[in-house]
mmCIF file of C-alpha atoms in Angstrom:
data_model
loop_
_atom_site.group_PDB
_atom_site.id
_atom_site.type_symbol
_atom_site.label_atom_id
_atom_site.label_comp_id
_atom_site.label_asym_id
_atom_site.label_seq_id
_atom_site.Cartn_x
_atom_site.Cartn_y
_atom_site.Cartn_z
ATOM 1 C CA MET A 1 20.502 16.526 4.638
ATOM 2 C CA ASN A 2 20.553 12.753 4.121
ATOM 3 C CA LYS A 3 20.909 11.885 0.444
ATOM 4 C CA GLN A 4 21.687 8.186 0.866
ATOM 5 C CA ARG A 5 18.170 6.965 0.067
ATOM 6 C CA SER A 6 16.763 8.598 -2.984
ATOM 7 C CA THR A 7 14.165 7.105 -5.247
ATOM 8 C CA PRO A 8 13.884 8.452 -8.789
ATOM 9 C CA ARG A 9 10.504 10.097 -9.358
ATOM 10 C CA GLY A 10 7.976 8.022 -11.237
ATOM 11 C CA THR A 11 9.569 4.654 -10.532
ATOM 12 C CA GLY A 12 7.939 4.091 -7.150
ATOM 13 C CA ARG A 13 9.607 2.661 -4.117
ATOM 14 C CA ARG A 14 11.196 -0.733 -4.303
ATOM 15 C CA PRO A 15 9.952 -3.105 -1.616
ATOM 16 C CA ARG A 16 12.218 -4.084 1.248
ATOM 17 C CA VAL A 17 14.479 -7.092 0.771
ATOM 18 C CA VAL A 18 15.612 -9.391 3.588
ATOM 19 C CA ILE A 19 18.052 -12.259 3.062
ATOM 20 C CA GLY A 20 19.596 -14.805 5.356
ATOM 21 C CA ALA A 21 23.279 -14.446 6.173
ATOM 22 C CA ASP A 22 23.740 -18.150 5.385
ATOM 23 C CA CYS A 23 22.977 -17.469 1.676
ATOM 24 C CA LEU A 24 24.767 -14.132 1.272
ATOM 25 C CA GLY A 25 28.164 -15.501 0.188
ATOM 26 C CA ARG A 26 26.589 -17.943 -2.246
ATOM 27 C CA PHE A 27 24.438 -15.208 -3.821
ATOM 28 C CA GLU A 28 27.501 -12.977 -4.257
ATOM 29 C CA ALA A 29 29.508 -15.803 -5.820
ATOM 30 C CA LEU A 30 26.672 -16.648 -8.232
ATOM 31 C CA ALA A 31 26.311 -13.001 -9.261
ATOM 32 C CA GLU A 32 30.055 -12.583 -9.794
ATOM 33 C CA GLY A 33 30.162 -15.815 -11.807
ATOM 34 C CA ALA A 34 27.307 -14.605 -14.015
ATOM 35 C CA ILE A 35 28.866 -11.223 -14.850
ATOM 36 C CA GLN A 36 30.382 -12.454 -18.129
ATOM 37 C CA ARG A 37 27.376 -14.550 -19.237
ATOM 38 C CA ASN A 38 24.545 -12.260 -18.169
ATOM 39 C CA PRO A 39 25.787 -8.878 -16.900
ATOM 40 C CA ASP A 40 22.309 -7.316 -16.525
ATOM 41 C CA LEU A 41 21.034 -10.149 -14.355
ATOM 42 C CA ALA A 42 24.261 -10.241 -12.324
ATOM 43 C CA ASP A 43 23.970 -6.492 -11.732
ATOM 44 C CA ARG A 44 20.361 -6.858 -10.596
ATOM 45 C CA LEU A 45 21.273 -9.616 -8.142
ATOM 46 C CA LEU A 46 24.208 -7.618 -6.767
ATOM 47 C CA GLY A 47 21.927 -4.590 -6.463
ATOM 48 C CA GLU A 48 19.342 -6.558 -4.494
ATOM 49 C CA ILE A 49 22.064 -7.971 -2.233
ATOM 50 C CA GLY A 50 23.457 -4.473 -1.718
ATOM 51 C CA ARG A 51 20.142 -3.019 -0.563
ATOM 52 C CA ALA A 52 19.053 -6.064 1.443
ATOM 53 C CA ARG A 53 18.840 -6.251 5.193
ATOM 54 C CA VAL A 54 20.924 -9.312 6.100
ATOM 55 C CA VAL A 55 19.755 -11.323 9.106
ATOM 56 C CA SER A 56 20.768 -14.632 10.632
ATOM 57 C CA ALA A 57 18.936 -17.628 9.190
ATOM 58 C CA ALA A 58 17.119 -18.065 12.510
ATOM 59 C CA LYS A 59 15.777 -14.493 12.295
ATOM 60 C CA LEU A 60 14.615 -14.649 8.668
ATOM 61 C CA PRO A 61 10.862 -14.000 8.857
ATOM 62 C CA GLN A 62 8.666 -16.916 7.761
ATOM 63 C CA ASN A 63 6.777 -14.679 5.302
ATOM 64 C CA VAL A 64 9.910 -13.753 3.296
ATOM 65 C CA VAL A 65 10.835 -15.443 0.002
ATOM 66 C CA ALA A 66 14.051 -17.455 0.408
ATOM 67 C CA ILE A 67 15.835 -20.420 -1.126
ATOM 68 C CA GLY A 68 13.643 -23.503 -0.707
ATOM 69 C CA ARG A 69 10.489 -21.616 0.308
ATOM 70 C CA SER A 70 7.443 -21.956 -1.906
ATOM 71 C CA VAL A 71 6.006 -18.594 -3.020
ATOM 72 C CA THR A 72 2.717 -17.804 -4.705
ATOM 73 C CA TYR A 73 2.660 -14.550 -6.642
ATOM 74 C CA ARG A 74 0.249 -12.770 -8.961
ATOM 75 C CA ASP A 75 1.091 -11.037 -12.223
ATOM 76 C CA GLU A 76 -1.042 -7.894 -11.888
ATOM 77 C CA THR A 77 -1.119 -7.423 -15.684
ATOM 78 C CA THR A 78 -2.697 -10.796 -16.438
ATOM 79 C CA GLY A 79 -4.177 -11.671 -13.030
ATOM 80 C CA GLN A 80 -2.441 -15.041 -13.290
ATOM 81 C CA GLU A 81 -1.199 -16.628 -10.070
ATOM 82 C CA LYS A 82 1.771 -18.956 -10.005
ATOM 83 C CA THR A 83 3.578 -20.908 -7.295
ATOM 84 C CA VAL A 84 7.333 -21.471 -7.553
ATOM 85 C CA THR A 85 10.234 -22.354 -5.275
ATOM 86 C CA PRO A 86 13.483 -20.387 -5.661
ATOM 87 C CA VAL A 87 16.530 -22.673 -5.600
ATOM 88 C CA PHE A 88 20.213 -22.566 -6.437
ATOM 89 C CA PRO A 89 20.898 -23.107 -10.175
ATOM 90 C CA GLU A 90 21.954 -26.748 -9.867
ATOM 91 C CA ASP A 91 18.603 -27.621 -8.213
ATOM 92 C CA ALA A 92 16.387 -25.842 -10.758
ATOM 93 C CA ASP A 93 13.650 -27.867 -12.449
ATOM 94 C CA ILE A 94 11.014 -25.729 -14.131
ATOM 95 C CA ALA A 95 8.703 -28.757 -14.554
ATOM 96 C CA GLN A 96 8.566 -29.013 -10.759
ATOM 97 C CA GLY A 97 8.313 -25.241 -10.265
ATOM 98 C CA ARG A 98 11.863 -25.005 -8.905
ATOM 99 C CA ILE A 99 13.260 -21.783 -10.392
ATOM 100 C CA SER A 100 16.886 -20.745 -10.293
ATOM 101 C CA ILE A 101 17.847 -17.685 -8.298
ATOM 102 C CA LEU A 102 19.785 -16.760 -11.468
ATOM 103 C CA THR A 103 16.647 -16.031 -13.495
ATOM 104 C CA PRO A 104 14.898 -12.660 -13.764
ATOM 105 C CA ILE A 105 11.950 -13.898 -11.690
ATOM 106 C CA GLY A 106 14.259 -15.531 -9.130
ATOM 107 C CA VAL A 107 16.177 -12.280 -8.609
ATOM 108 C CA ALA A 108 12.925 -10.300 -8.477
ATOM 109 C CA LEU A 109 11.285 -12.474 -5.803
ATOM 110 C CA ILE A 110 14.154 -13.319 -3.450
ATOM 111 C CA GLY A 111 13.935 -11.525 -0.123
ATOM 112 C CA LEU A 112 10.434 -10.093 -0.590
ATOM 113 C CA ALA A 113 7.749 -10.405 2.072
ATOM 114 C CA GLU A 114 4.112 -11.329 1.552
ATOM 115 C CA ASP A 115 2.008 -8.454 0.141
ATOM 116 C CA ALA A 116 5.062 -6.790 -1.460
ATOM 117 C CA SER A 117 4.624 -5.637 -5.055
ATOM 118 C CA LEU A 118 7.437 -4.927 -7.465
ATOM 119 C CA HIS A 119 8.093 -3.954 -11.038
ATOM 120 C CA TRP A 120 9.586 -6.811 -13.017
ATOM 121 C CA ASP A 121 11.012 -6.708 -16.532
ATOM 122 C CA THR A 122 10.388 -9.877 -18.541
ATOM 123 C CA ARG A 123 12.969 -11.389 -20.875
ATOM 124 C CA ASP A 124 10.999 -9.738 -23.703
ATOM 125 C CA GLY A 125 11.503 -6.301 -22.142
ATOM 126 C CA GLU A 126 7.897 -6.000 -20.975
ATOM 127 C CA ARG A 127 7.351 -4.309 -17.588
ATOM 128 C CA ARG A 128 4.997 -6.123 -15.230
ATOM 129 C CA VAL A 129 3.948 -5.751 -11.604
ATOM 130 C CA LEU A 130 4.147 -8.836 -9.407
ATOM 131 C CA THR A 131 2.637 -9.200 -5.949
ATOM 132 C CA VAL A 132 3.809 -11.812 -3.441
ATOM 133 C CA LEU A 133 0.669 -13.479 -2.088
ATOM 134 C CA HIS A 134 1.927 -16.284 0.138
ATOM 135 C CA VAL A 135 5.214 -17.798 1.290
ATOM 136 C CA VAL A 136 5.514 -21.274 2.801
ATOM 137 C CA SER A 137 8.684 -22.328 4.549
ATOM 138 C CA GLU A 138 9.295 -26.058 4.219
ATOM 139 C CA ASP A 139 10.690 -26.119 7.751
ATOM 140 C CA ALA A 140 7.659 -24.390 9.305
ATOM 141 C CA PRO A 141 4.439 -26.137 10.320
ATOM 142 C CA GLU A 142 1.676 -25.185 7.868
ATOM 143 C CA GLY A 143 -0.232 -23.134 10.454
ATOM 144 C CA LEU A 144 2.829 -21.052 11.328
ATOM 145 C CA ALA A 145 4.079 -20.432 7.798
ATOM 146 C CA ALA A 146 2.070 -17.254 7.268
ATOM 147 C CA GLN A 147 2.922 -15.607 10.604
#
């Protein structure tokens, strides 16, 4: 009997996560550096890394949220849609929609594909469901970004 993949009842399945090998080391270093300042967030990032399928940057699907790719998502509780771009902490600028990977929403979105939904806990401890609607890779022609 294979007991490696068990999902606690009532929590639902977590969506698949895919990350590029070129970012793996940086994500691990950021998580380890954040352990003292924000252990819960660091643990979440390490958990996502641990369950992720790691692929070469060239094989990262265009519809997967990654550093530098614009993502539009919907908060299923409020119906509000928002577009953000996950970036490394030093490039974050909330006024321009550039969110750090070291934020709860950054950790929640990274590696998800279009149409994936996930449970997300806000900073206020409120549980929400987010759905990834669209991902645009800056290096892909607009017509190919959704393929």
